[in-house]
Amino acid sequence: MSFLRRRKATERPHAEPHDIDTETDDVHDKKKTKPRPKLRPKRWSCVDTCYWLIGCIFSAWWFLLFLFSAMPASFPQYVTEAITGPLPDPPGVKLKKEGLTAMHPVVFVPGIVTGGLELWEGHQCAEGLFRKRLWGGTFGELYKRPLCWAEHMSLDNETGLDPSGIRVRPVSGLVAADYFAPGYFVWAVLIANLARIGYEEKTMYMAAYDWRLSFQNTEVRDQTLSRIKSNIELLVATNGGNKVVVIPHSMGVLYFLHFMKWVEAPAPMGGGGGSDWCAKHIKAVMNIGAPFLGVPKAVAGLFSIEAKDIAVARAFAPGVLDKDVFGLQTLRHMMRMTRTWDSTMSMIPKGGDTIWGSLDWSPEGYFNCSAKRLKNNDINTADKNGNGSLESTKRVNYGRIISFGKDIAEIHSHEIERVDFRGAAKGNNLTNATKCDVWTEYQEMGIEGVKSVADYKVYTAGSILDLLRYVAPKLMARGDAHFSYGIADNLDDPKYDHYKYWSNPLETKLPNAPDMEIYTMYGVGVPTERAYVYKLTPAAECYIPFQIDTSAEGGSEGSCLKGGVFSVDGDETVPVLSSGFMCAKGWRGKTRFNPSGIRTYIREYDHAPPANLLEGRGTQSGAHVDIMGNFALIEDIIRVAAGATGEDLGGDRVYSDIFKWSEKINLQL
Amino acid sequence: MKCWRRRRTRGRVLESPGTRLKHEGLTALHPVVLVPGIVTGGLELWEGRPCSEGLFRKRLWGGSFAEIFKRPMCWLEHLSLHNETGLDPPGIRVRAVPGLVAADYFAPGYFVWAVLIENLAKIGYEGKNLHMAAYDWRLSFQNTEIRDQALSRLKSKIELMYVTNGYKKVVVVPHSMGVIYFLHFLKWVESPPPMGGGGGPGWCAKHIKAIMNIGPAFLGVPKAVSNIFSAESKEVAFIRAMAPSVLDSEILGLQTLEHLMRVSRTWDSTISLLPKGGETIWGNLDWSPEDGHGCDFVKKGQPSMSDNNLNSSNGRSCFQVKDPVKYGRMISFGKAASQLPSSQLPTHDSKEFLHTSASTNFNSSCGEVWTEYDEMSRESIRKISENKAYTARTLFDLLRSVAPKMMRRAENHFSHGISENLDDPKYAHYKYWSNPLETKLPDAPDMEIYCLYGVGIPTERAYVYKLAPSDKCKNIPFRIDSSADGDAGSGLKSGVYFVDGDESVPVLSAGFMCAKGWRGRTRFNPSGMATYIREYRHKRPASLLEGRGTESGAHVDIMGNVALIEDILRVAAGATGAEIGGDRIYSDIIRMSERINLRI
C-alpha cells in the first residue's frame, strides 16, 4: 500500500516541469494543456486513500466469509460441547437406539402467526414479490415497503376475505412452519427428531392454513379443511391403515377442534365424513400449548394492540414489529391490520365468568407469584402447593380482566361505582377522520364513548365481549358470525350444528371415538398475562385512547402485578387454566362434552431457562413456542407416534395447581 | 431487473401472456397438474451417512449444488441408489422435494416451471388449483409408488382438486420424462389394486380434461444411449445439459465421467428414455424415417432464423442429400462404418459377445472407481467394436453386455418393444405401461392429448464411436469419435449426427404418437381421443439481456416460450384443441410418420 502511494508522489515532479515547458508553446497547445488536472497541488485524494481502505475492508470481509464457509458444520456444536460438556443425545437418536421406528403418520397443525404466507397476486407496489414470503422468513419487505406490506397483509374489513386484487396464500408443505425466521425454529426440531426414527415426507404432513382467516373461511376460500381430510385419508391408506397422530400447536388446537366437528358434519356445511370418521382415522391428538379456553392476551391485543409484548404477533417476532418501522403510528397500523384478521377472535376467553372468574372470585385466586420465581432458580419443584400458602399472598382479582386504575383492580367489588357504557351515545367525533392517515374504529367512537368505557371501571370475561362489541363493532360483527364464546346448556340443541360453535370446546361434543386419546402438553413456570390495568391516554389526535398503565406495580416481592399486568402460571402466552382445564375436568371421564369417554392426559413441562447463550432457546424450555424444542416433549410425541399409549408414557404429569383450580370451577359436566 | 428486461424486448412493452389473457377475460377454470421431468426436480436428504452431517432436509440436487464442491465423494454416494434393487442404499434416504418449489427453479436464476406458474397465477391460479406432482426421478416409475406412494398421492391429489374446484377436470402438463411417467400413471390408476391404483376404467375420463405434453420423449431419446453407453454425449447428456459447468471434470478429479457413470447407472429412470420401437421406428442399417432430411442446422441456428414468417417453414435450407445419412445406425464404430452400405459391413452375431463377457481379468484394485467395464475382458470389448454398427434393436444387446446389472434391473421395469396384440394379458404388467407402443390409451373419448415441442435445433440422433486408447486402468473403453466431421450438409459434427428437434428430443420421438400412432381411432387409441401437435420454432434470444428468450424452442427453455404458455393458459381456462387452432406444424413430422410402417 505504502509502496504504491510513494510511487505516485515521485511522478508529480516529472509532470510539473513538463507543463511549464508547454506554456511557452503556441496558443493551441496551451489550450490543450490547460485543463490538465495534474497541475493540482498535492491534495488528499480519495482515489488513493478511500479506495484502499474500501479494498482492505472488502478483502478482510471476503476472507472472513471464506473462513466462515470453510468452517466445518459441526464447529459451533464442538465449541458448545467444549464449554458445557457433552450434550445429551437428541431424543430421536436416543429412541432409535431403543428400537422405535415410524408407525403412525403424523399431522402437524401450526398455530397463529407461525405459518408462512406468500403473495400470489398483488398491487403495483408489490411487484417482484410473486410467490415470495410476506410473512415468515426474513421479513425483508417489511422494512423496504412497510405500508405496502401492511396493505397486503390486511384482509377485507367486511368480509374477512381477500381484498380485491390481492391474494396472499399460505405456504404449503413442511417448509410452511419449520422455521419462522432464519434460525428461529418452530417445528424443525421436532421434524428432525421424527426423521431419525424413520419419518419422511410421506408420513408427515403439515396442515398449513391461512391463519388470518376464520376457520370456516379457510374452507370457503381455500378448501383447506377438505385438503386436510383428503390428506389424512391418504396417509392412513398408504401407511397400512395406521391411524394418524395429530399434533396441533397454539391456535392450531382450536383449528383442529373445528376440523373434527367439520369432518363429521353433513355435507353442505361440513365435510360429510360420517359419524365415525375420527374414530377410523385418528389415534391421538397431542395438543401443544393449547389455548382451549382462549388467552387474555388476545383481549389486550384487540383492545389496544398491546400486551406485555404487543400481543401475539410480537410474542413470536420480537424486534420485527418494532415501533420504528412504521414511524410513530406503528400501533395504529398494526391495529388496523390485525383487526381484519378474524382468527384473532378465536382466542378471546371463552366460558365467561364461570371459567375466568367474576369481580370477586377467580379459580386461581390465591396464586403465589413469588413461588414461581424461586422455582425458576432451583429446579426443586417437588412441593409447590406448600409454597402458595394463604398468608404470604394477597388475593388477586384475576376475574377483572380489564380494570381502569390500579386501585380499582384491588378494592372489593361493592366499592366500585360503575356506569354502564352500553347506552352511551357515540357521537361527537374525536377528530376528523380524514386528518389521520390511519383509520381505526376508535375515531368513530367519539370522546363520549371513550369516557363511558372508562367509567365502567372493571370488565370480567363476560363483559369483555360487550366492551369489544362497543369499541370495535365491525370486527365483532364479523367475529360473532364465526366464533362463539359461551357455555352450552344443552348440547343437543340443534343450533349447535352451526360452525361458529365448533371451535369452542364448551359448546361442542367430542367425536364418538372411544379409542382416540387427547393429550394436552404445555409448559408451566413462566409468568403469563392474565389481567390488565388500563388508563386513558392523554387525549392526542389520532391515537388509541386506551393504554396499559405500565406504572401500576404490585410493590412487594411476591406480587403478581408488574407493569400493569397481572400474571399467573402458564407458558408465557397461555395460562394453565386455559390449556389444562378441558383435559383435567371438562373432558375427563365420560362427560357431556365427551360422551364417548375419550381418554385425556395432561403432560406439563416445567420451564428451565437455557443455561447459557450457546444453548440457544434451550432444550428444557416451557415457553409457548420454545417448548417445541423441549426434549421431554419431543420424546413423548415420538413414543406415541411409534405406537405407545398415554398409559405407556406414564399418564398425567402435573406440576401446576390445575386440578385444584379446576375443582373450583362450577361447570355442569 | 426482470421486468425491465421484459419491457425492453424488441423495443416495445411486451406484456406477459398471463396479463394479456387476463385482459381478454380468461380466468382459472380447470385445475392444473405439473409433472416435472428428469433431473429438474429437487432432491433433499432425510437420512445420511456421517459425512453428510448438517444436510438434513437440505437440497442435494437442485439449488446451488454447493455440496458437490465441498464434499464431492459424499455427495455422489448419497445420490446413488442401490445397485441391485434400484431403491435406497441402507442408511441413506434421499427424497423428492414436494410442492411447487420442487421444480420452479432448478438452480438460482435458472427457471424451469417458474415462468409458467407466474403466468398461471395471473389468471387466478394458486395453491389450491395448481399442483406439482414431484417424484423421485431416479427411481423406476413403479418404484416411486412402492417406496414413496407417489402415484397414490398423485391420484388422491387429482381427485381432491377435481372435487374442491367444482367438479372441473384437471389439465395435466408433463414435461420431458414426466410425459412417460404420466403415461405410466394413466395405466396404473385404472388397473386393479395389487399392481395398480384401482381407480376403475372410467377414472381418466372422469378426472382428466387434457394432457399437454411438453417436449415429450414418447419414443425415447438417442441421447440416453450414449449416456448409458459411455456417459457422454454432446454435453454429457441431460445432467450436463441442465447444469452446465457444475459437473466439470476438475471437480471430481480426472475420473469424472467414470464416477458419473457409476452414479447414473444406478438410476433406473434413465432406462425409460432408451429408444422404443426398435428398427420399425428408428430405422435399420439402411433406412430411417428422417432419410433425405439432413439439414444444415449449424448454419440455420444462426440469427438468420429470426424471421418468423410462417410460410418459410418449407424454405429451410434442407439438403436433399443424394446419399442419405444412415440415422438408423445409432452407434457405429468409425465414420466409415456409419456411411457404408450395409452389405459391406462385417456381420457378427450380436449374441456372440454376450456370452464371452464373463470376467477374465477383473482387477478392482485398479483405480478407485469401479464401473462394470472393469469386468469386461479386452476380448469382448474388441468384439463389440468389430461389429461396427448398431441399430435401435441390436443396441439393447450391446447395452446388456456392457451394463448387465443395470439392464437386468431395469428391464423388469421398462420395455421398449412394439406390441403385436395389445389384448395379450402380459400387457397388464407395469413394465409396459410407460411405452406408448405397448399400451392402449384409457377409454376417455373426451380427453385431449397435446404434443408441444420445439423444433429448429440440431438434436443428437446417432453417434460415431471409437475405442479409447487403452491405458493401464481400463476405464470407459469407448469414446465418441469427436474427430468425425461430415461435410456441410451431412449433419455429422464431432462424431454426432443431428436431426431436427428441441436439442434433446428428436421430432420423431416427440411427434410420432400424436401425428400417427394415436391420431384417430387406432389400436393404441381405441376410444379415439383427439390429439394435437403444436410446434414452436426456435428463435434465439436477440440479446444477452433477454436471458433465455421468450421464443426459445430448446428442451427446457421452451417453458418460457410465450406462445406455449399462451396455449396452456387457454386450455386451462377451458379452450379445446380446435379452439386454439388445432395442429401447428413446422417440421416434417407428418412425412416422417408416414414412412414408418407401423400397424395402427
PDB file of N, CA, C and O in Angstrom, chain A residues 71-107:
ATOM      1  N   MET A  71     -15.526 -23.300   7.487  1.00  0.00           N
ATOM      2  CA  MET A  71     -15.659 -23.899   8.814  1.00  0.00           C
ATOM      3  C   MET A  71     -16.514 -25.163   8.743  1.00  0.00           C
ATOM      4  O   MET A  71     -17.564 -25.160   8.115  1.00  0.00           O
ATOM      5  N   PRO A  72     -16.075 -26.218   9.349  1.00  0.00           N
ATOM      6  CA  PRO A  72     -16.913 -27.415   9.320  1.00  0.00           C
ATOM      7  C   PRO A  72     -18.247 -27.170  10.014  1.00  0.00           C
ATOM      8  O   PRO A  72     -18.339 -26.367  10.935  1.00  0.00           O
ATOM      9  N   ALA A  73     -19.253 -27.882   9.562  1.00  0.00           N
ATOM     10  CA  ALA A  73     -20.608 -27.618  10.032  1.00  0.00           C
ATOM     11  C   ALA A  73     -20.757 -27.899  11.519  1.00  0.00           C
ATOM     12  O   ALA A  73     -21.595 -27.335  12.189  1.00  0.00           O
ATOM     13  N   SER A  74     -19.923 -28.778  12.030  1.00  0.00           N
ATOM     14  CA  SER A  74     -20.109 -29.175  13.422  1.00  0.00           C
ATOM     15  C   SER A  74     -19.354 -28.269  14.385  1.00  0.00           C
ATOM     16  O   SER A  74     -19.297 -28.531  15.573  1.00  0.00           O
ATOM     17  N   PHE A  75     -18.755 -27.189  13.860  1.00  0.00           N
ATOM     18  CA  PHE A  75     -17.900 -26.367  14.713  1.00  0.00           C
ATOM     19  C   PHE A  75     -18.641 -25.741  15.904  1.00  0.00           C
ATOM     20  O   PHE A  75     -18.191 -25.855  17.029  1.00  0.00           O
ATOM     21  N   PRO A  76     -19.794 -25.086  15.673  1.00  0.00           N
ATOM     22  CA  PRO A  76     -20.493 -24.489  16.818  1.00  0.00           C
ATOM     23  C   PRO A  76     -20.820 -25.517  17.896  1.00  0.00           C
ATOM     24  O   PRO A  76     -20.708 -25.249  19.080  1.00  0.00           O
ATOM     25  N   GLN A  77     -21.202 -26.679  17.449  1.00  0.00           N
ATOM     26  CA  GLN A  77     -21.540 -27.708  18.415  1.00  0.00           C
ATOM     27  C   GLN A  77     -20.304 -28.124  19.199  1.00  0.00           C
ATOM     28  O   GLN A  77     -20.358 -28.379  20.397  1.00  0.00           O
ATOM     29  N   TYR A  78     -19.185 -28.149  18.477  1.00  0.00           N
ATOM     30  CA  TYR A  78     -17.935 -28.532  19.126  1.00  0.00           C
ATOM     31  C   TYR A  78     -17.598 -27.547  20.229  1.00  0.00           C
ATOM     32  O   TYR A  78     -17.221 -27.924  21.335  1.00  0.00           O
ATOM     33  N   VAL A  79     -17.764 -26.250  19.933  1.00  0.00           N
ATOM     34  CA  VAL A  79     -17.476 -25.219  20.930  1.00  0.00           C
ATOM     35  C   VAL A  79     -18.406 -25.385  22.123  1.00  0.00           C
ATOM     36  O   VAL A  79     -17.990 -25.346  23.281  1.00  0.00           O
ATOM     37  N   THR A  80     -19.673 -25.604  21.842  1.00  0.00           N
ATOM     38  CA  THR A  80     -20.629 -25.767  22.918  1.00  0.00           C
ATOM     39  C   THR A  80     -20.241 -26.933  23.817  1.00  0.00           C
ATOM     40  O   THR A  80     -20.273 -26.837  25.039  1.00  0.00           O
ATOM     41  N   GLU A  81     -19.882 -28.016  23.184  1.00  0.00           N
ATOM     42  CA  GLU A  81     -19.557 -29.188  23.973  1.00  0.00           C
ATOM     43  C   GLU A  81     -18.292 -28.975  24.786  1.00  0.00           C
ATOM     44  O   GLU A  81     -18.159 -29.477  25.908  1.00  0.00           O
ATOM     45  N   ALA A  82     -17.365 -28.213  24.234  1.00  0.00           N
ATOM     46  CA  ALA A  82     -16.137 -27.937  24.958  1.00  0.00           C
ATOM     47  C   ALA A  82     -16.429 -27.149  26.226  1.00  0.00           C
ATOM     48  O   ALA A  82     -15.757 -27.298  27.243  1.00  0.00           O
ATOM     49  N   ILE A  83     -17.433 -26.293  26.171  1.00  0.00           N
ATOM     50  CA  ILE A  83     -17.724 -25.443  27.318  1.00  0.00           C
ATOM     51  C   ILE A  83     -18.640 -26.139  28.321  1.00  0.00           C
ATOM     52  O   ILE A  83     -18.396 -26.149  29.512  1.00  0.00           O
ATOM     53  N   THR A  84     -19.692 -26.753  27.808  1.00  0.00           N
ATOM     54  CA  THR A  84     -20.710 -27.261  28.731  1.00  0.00           C
ATOM     55  C   THR A  84     -20.644 -28.762  28.934  1.00  0.00           C
ATOM     56  O   THR A  84     -21.469 -29.318  29.621  1.00  0.00           O
ATOM     57  N   GLY A  85     -19.679 -29.395  28.334  1.00  0.00           N
ATOM     58  CA  GLY A  85     -19.661 -30.855  28.410  1.00  0.00           C
ATOM     59  C   GLY A  85     -20.552 -31.419  27.337  1.00  0.00           C
ATOM     60  O   GLY A  85     -21.293 -30.678  26.685  1.00  0.00           O
ATOM     61  N   PRO A  86     -20.485 -32.718  27.130  1.00  0.00           N
ATOM     62  CA  PRO A  86     -21.227 -33.312  26.009  1.00  0.00           C
ATOM     63  C   PRO A  86     -22.725 -33.096  26.146  1.00  0.00           C
ATOM     64  O   PRO A  86     -23.292 -33.182  27.242  1.00  0.00           O
ATOM     65  N   LEU A  87     -23.334 -32.784  25.032  1.00  0.00           N
ATOM     66  CA  LEU A  87     -24.777 -32.588  25.020  1.00  0.00           C
ATOM     67  C   LEU A  87     -25.456 -33.951  25.109  1.00  0.00           C
ATOM     68  O   LEU A  87     -24.914 -34.948  24.646  1.00  0.00           O
ATOM     69  N   PRO A  88     -26.636 -33.973  25.695  1.00  0.00           N
ATOM     70  CA  PRO A  88     -27.365 -35.249  25.672  1.00  0.00           C
ATOM     71  C   PRO A  88     -27.772 -35.568  24.248  1.00  0.00           C
ATOM     72  O   PRO A  88     -27.946 -34.678  23.435  1.00  0.00           O
ATOM     73  N   ASP A  89     -27.923 -36.836  23.971  1.00  0.00           N
ATOM     74  CA  ASP A  89     -28.399 -37.240  22.652  1.00  0.00           C
ATOM     75  C   ASP A  89     -29.745 -36.594  22.389  1.00  0.00           C
ATOM     76  O   ASP A  89     -30.589 -36.551  23.274  1.00  0.00           O
ATOM     77  N   PRO A  90     -29.981 -36.126  21.184  1.00  0.00           N
ATOM     78  CA  PRO A  90     -31.343 -35.696  20.892  1.00  0.00           C
ATOM     79  C   PRO A  90     -32.287 -36.886  21.026  1.00  0.00           C
ATOM     80  O   PRO A  90     -31.878 -38.028  20.809  1.00  0.00           O
ATOM     81  N   PRO A  91     -33.540 -36.620  21.413  1.00  0.00           N
ATOM     82  CA  PRO A  91     -34.455 -37.733  21.701  1.00  0.00           C
ATOM     83  C   PRO A  91     -34.608 -38.703  20.543  1.00  0.00           C
ATOM     84  O   PRO A  91     -34.767 -39.901  20.768  1.00  0.00           O
ATOM     85  N   GLY A  92     -34.541 -38.177  19.311  1.00  0.00           N
ATOM     86  CA  GLY A  92     -34.686 -39.072  18.173  1.00  0.00           C
ATOM     87  C   GLY A  92     -33.600 -40.138  18.134  1.00  0.00           C
ATOM     88  O   GLY A  92     -33.874 -41.314  17.908  1.00  0.00           O
ATOM     89  N   VAL A  93     -32.375 -39.718  18.399  1.00  0.00           N
ATOM     90  CA  VAL A  93     -31.258 -40.661  18.385  1.00  0.00           C
ATOM     91  C   VAL A  93     -31.413 -41.665  19.514  1.00  0.00           C
ATOM     92  O   VAL A  93     -31.250 -42.874  19.346  1.00  0.00           O
ATOM     93  N   LYS A  94     -31.770 -41.135  20.678  1.00  0.00           N
ATOM     94  CA  LYS A  94     -31.910 -41.988  21.858  1.00  0.00           C
ATOM     95  C   LYS A  94     -32.969 -43.060  21.617  1.00  0.00           C
ATOM     96  O   LYS A  94     -32.769 -44.242  21.884  1.00  0.00           O
ATOM     97  N   LEU A  95     -34.104 -42.635  21.093  1.00  0.00           N
ATOM     98  CA  LEU A  95     -35.206 -43.582  20.930  1.00  0.00           C
ATOM     99  C   LEU A  95     -34.954 -44.538  19.775  1.00  0.00           C
ATOM    100  O   LEU A  95     -35.478 -45.646  19.775  1.00  0.00           O
ATOM    101  N   LYS A  96     -34.163 -44.088  18.812  1.00  0.00           N
ATOM    102  CA  LYS A  96     -33.843 -45.018  17.739  1.00  0.00           C
ATOM    103  C   LYS A  96     -33.013 -46.168  18.271  1.00  0.00           C
ATOM    104  O   LYS A  96     -33.183 -47.324  17.884  1.00  0.00           O
ATOM    105  N   LYS A  97     -32.120 -45.837  19.207  1.00  0.00           N
ATOM    106  CA  LYS A  97     -31.323 -46.896  19.820  1.00  0.00           C
ATOM    107  C   LYS A  97     -32.209 -47.859  20.598  1.00  0.00           C
ATOM    108  O   LYS A  97     -31.900 -49.033  20.733  1.00  0.00           O
ATOM    109  N   GLU A  98     -33.302 -47.323  21.141  1.00  0.00           N
ATOM    110  CA  GLU A  98     -34.243 -48.192  21.844  1.00  0.00           C
ATOM    111  C   GLU A  98     -35.035 -49.068  20.885  1.00  0.00           C
ATOM    112  O   GLU A  98     -35.782 -49.938  21.318  1.00  0.00           O
ATOM    113  N   GLY A  99     -34.931 -48.776  19.609  1.00  0.00           N
ATOM    114  CA  GLY A  99     -35.603 -49.629  18.634  1.00  0.00           C
ATOM    115  C   GLY A  99     -36.942 -49.102  18.147  1.00  0.00           C
ATOM    116  O   GLY A  99     -37.693 -49.827  17.509  1.00  0.00           O
ATOM    117  N   LEU A 100     -37.239 -47.843  18.446  1.00  0.00           N
ATOM    118  CA  LEU A 100     -38.501 -47.295  17.957  1.00  0.00           C
ATOM    119  C   LEU A 100     -38.407 -46.983  16.467  1.00  0.00           C
ATOM    120  O   LEU A 100     -37.393 -46.484  15.994  1.00  0.00           O
ATOM    121  N   THR A 101     -39.456 -47.263  15.739  1.00  0.00           N
ATOM    122  CA  THR A 101     -39.491 -46.882  14.322  1.00  0.00           C
ATOM    123  C   THR A 101     -40.823 -46.215  14.009  1.00  0.00           C
ATOM    124  O   THR A 101     -41.781 -46.326  14.763  1.00  0.00           O
ATOM    125  N   ALA A 102     -40.838 -45.550  12.875  1.00  0.00           N
ATOM    126  CA  ALA A 102     -42.033 -44.826  12.451  1.00  0.00           C
ATOM    127  C   ALA A 102     -43.204 -45.792  12.340  1.00  0.00           C
ATOM    128  O   ALA A 102     -43.089 -46.866  11.762  1.00  0.00           O
ATOM    129  N   MET A 103     -44.345 -45.406  12.898  1.00  0.00           N
ATOM    130  CA  MET A 103     -45.513 -46.261  12.791  1.00  0.00           C
ATOM    131  C   MET A 103     -46.730 -45.450  12.346  1.00  0.00           C
ATOM    132  O   MET A 103     -47.214 -45.622  11.253  1.00  0.00           O
ATOM    133  N   HIS A 104     -47.181 -44.546  13.196  1.00  0.00           N
ATOM    134  CA  HIS A 104     -48.364 -43.770  12.830  1.00  0.00           C
ATOM    135  C   HIS A 104     -47.957 -42.526  12.058  1.00  0.00           C
ATOM    136  O   HIS A 104     -47.032 -41.832  12.476  1.00  0.00           O
ATOM    137  N   PRO A 105     -48.634 -42.247  10.960  1.00  0.00           N
ATOM    138  CA  PRO A 105     -48.342 -40.985  10.259  1.00  0.00           C
ATOM    139  C   PRO A 105     -48.625 -39.803  11.181  1.00  0.00           C
ATOM    140  O   PRO A 105     -49.462 -39.907  12.076  1.00  0.00           O
ATOM    141  N   VAL A 106     -47.921 -38.721  10.952  1.00  0.00           N
ATOM    142  CA  VAL A 106     -48.011 -37.571  11.843  1.00  0.00           C
ATOM    143  C   VAL A 106     -48.529 -36.360  11.082  1.00  0.00           C
ATOM    144  O   VAL A 106     -48.108 -36.113   9.961  1.00  0.00           O
ATOM    145  N   VAL A 107     -49.465 -35.654  11.684  1.00  0.00           N
ATOM    146  CA  VAL A 107     -50.003 -34.436  11.071  1.00  0.00           C
ATOM    147  C   VAL A 107     -49.708 -33.262  11.989  1.00  0.00           C
ATOM    148  O   VAL A 107     -50.031 -33.305  13.170  1.00  0.00           O
TER     149      VAL A 107
END
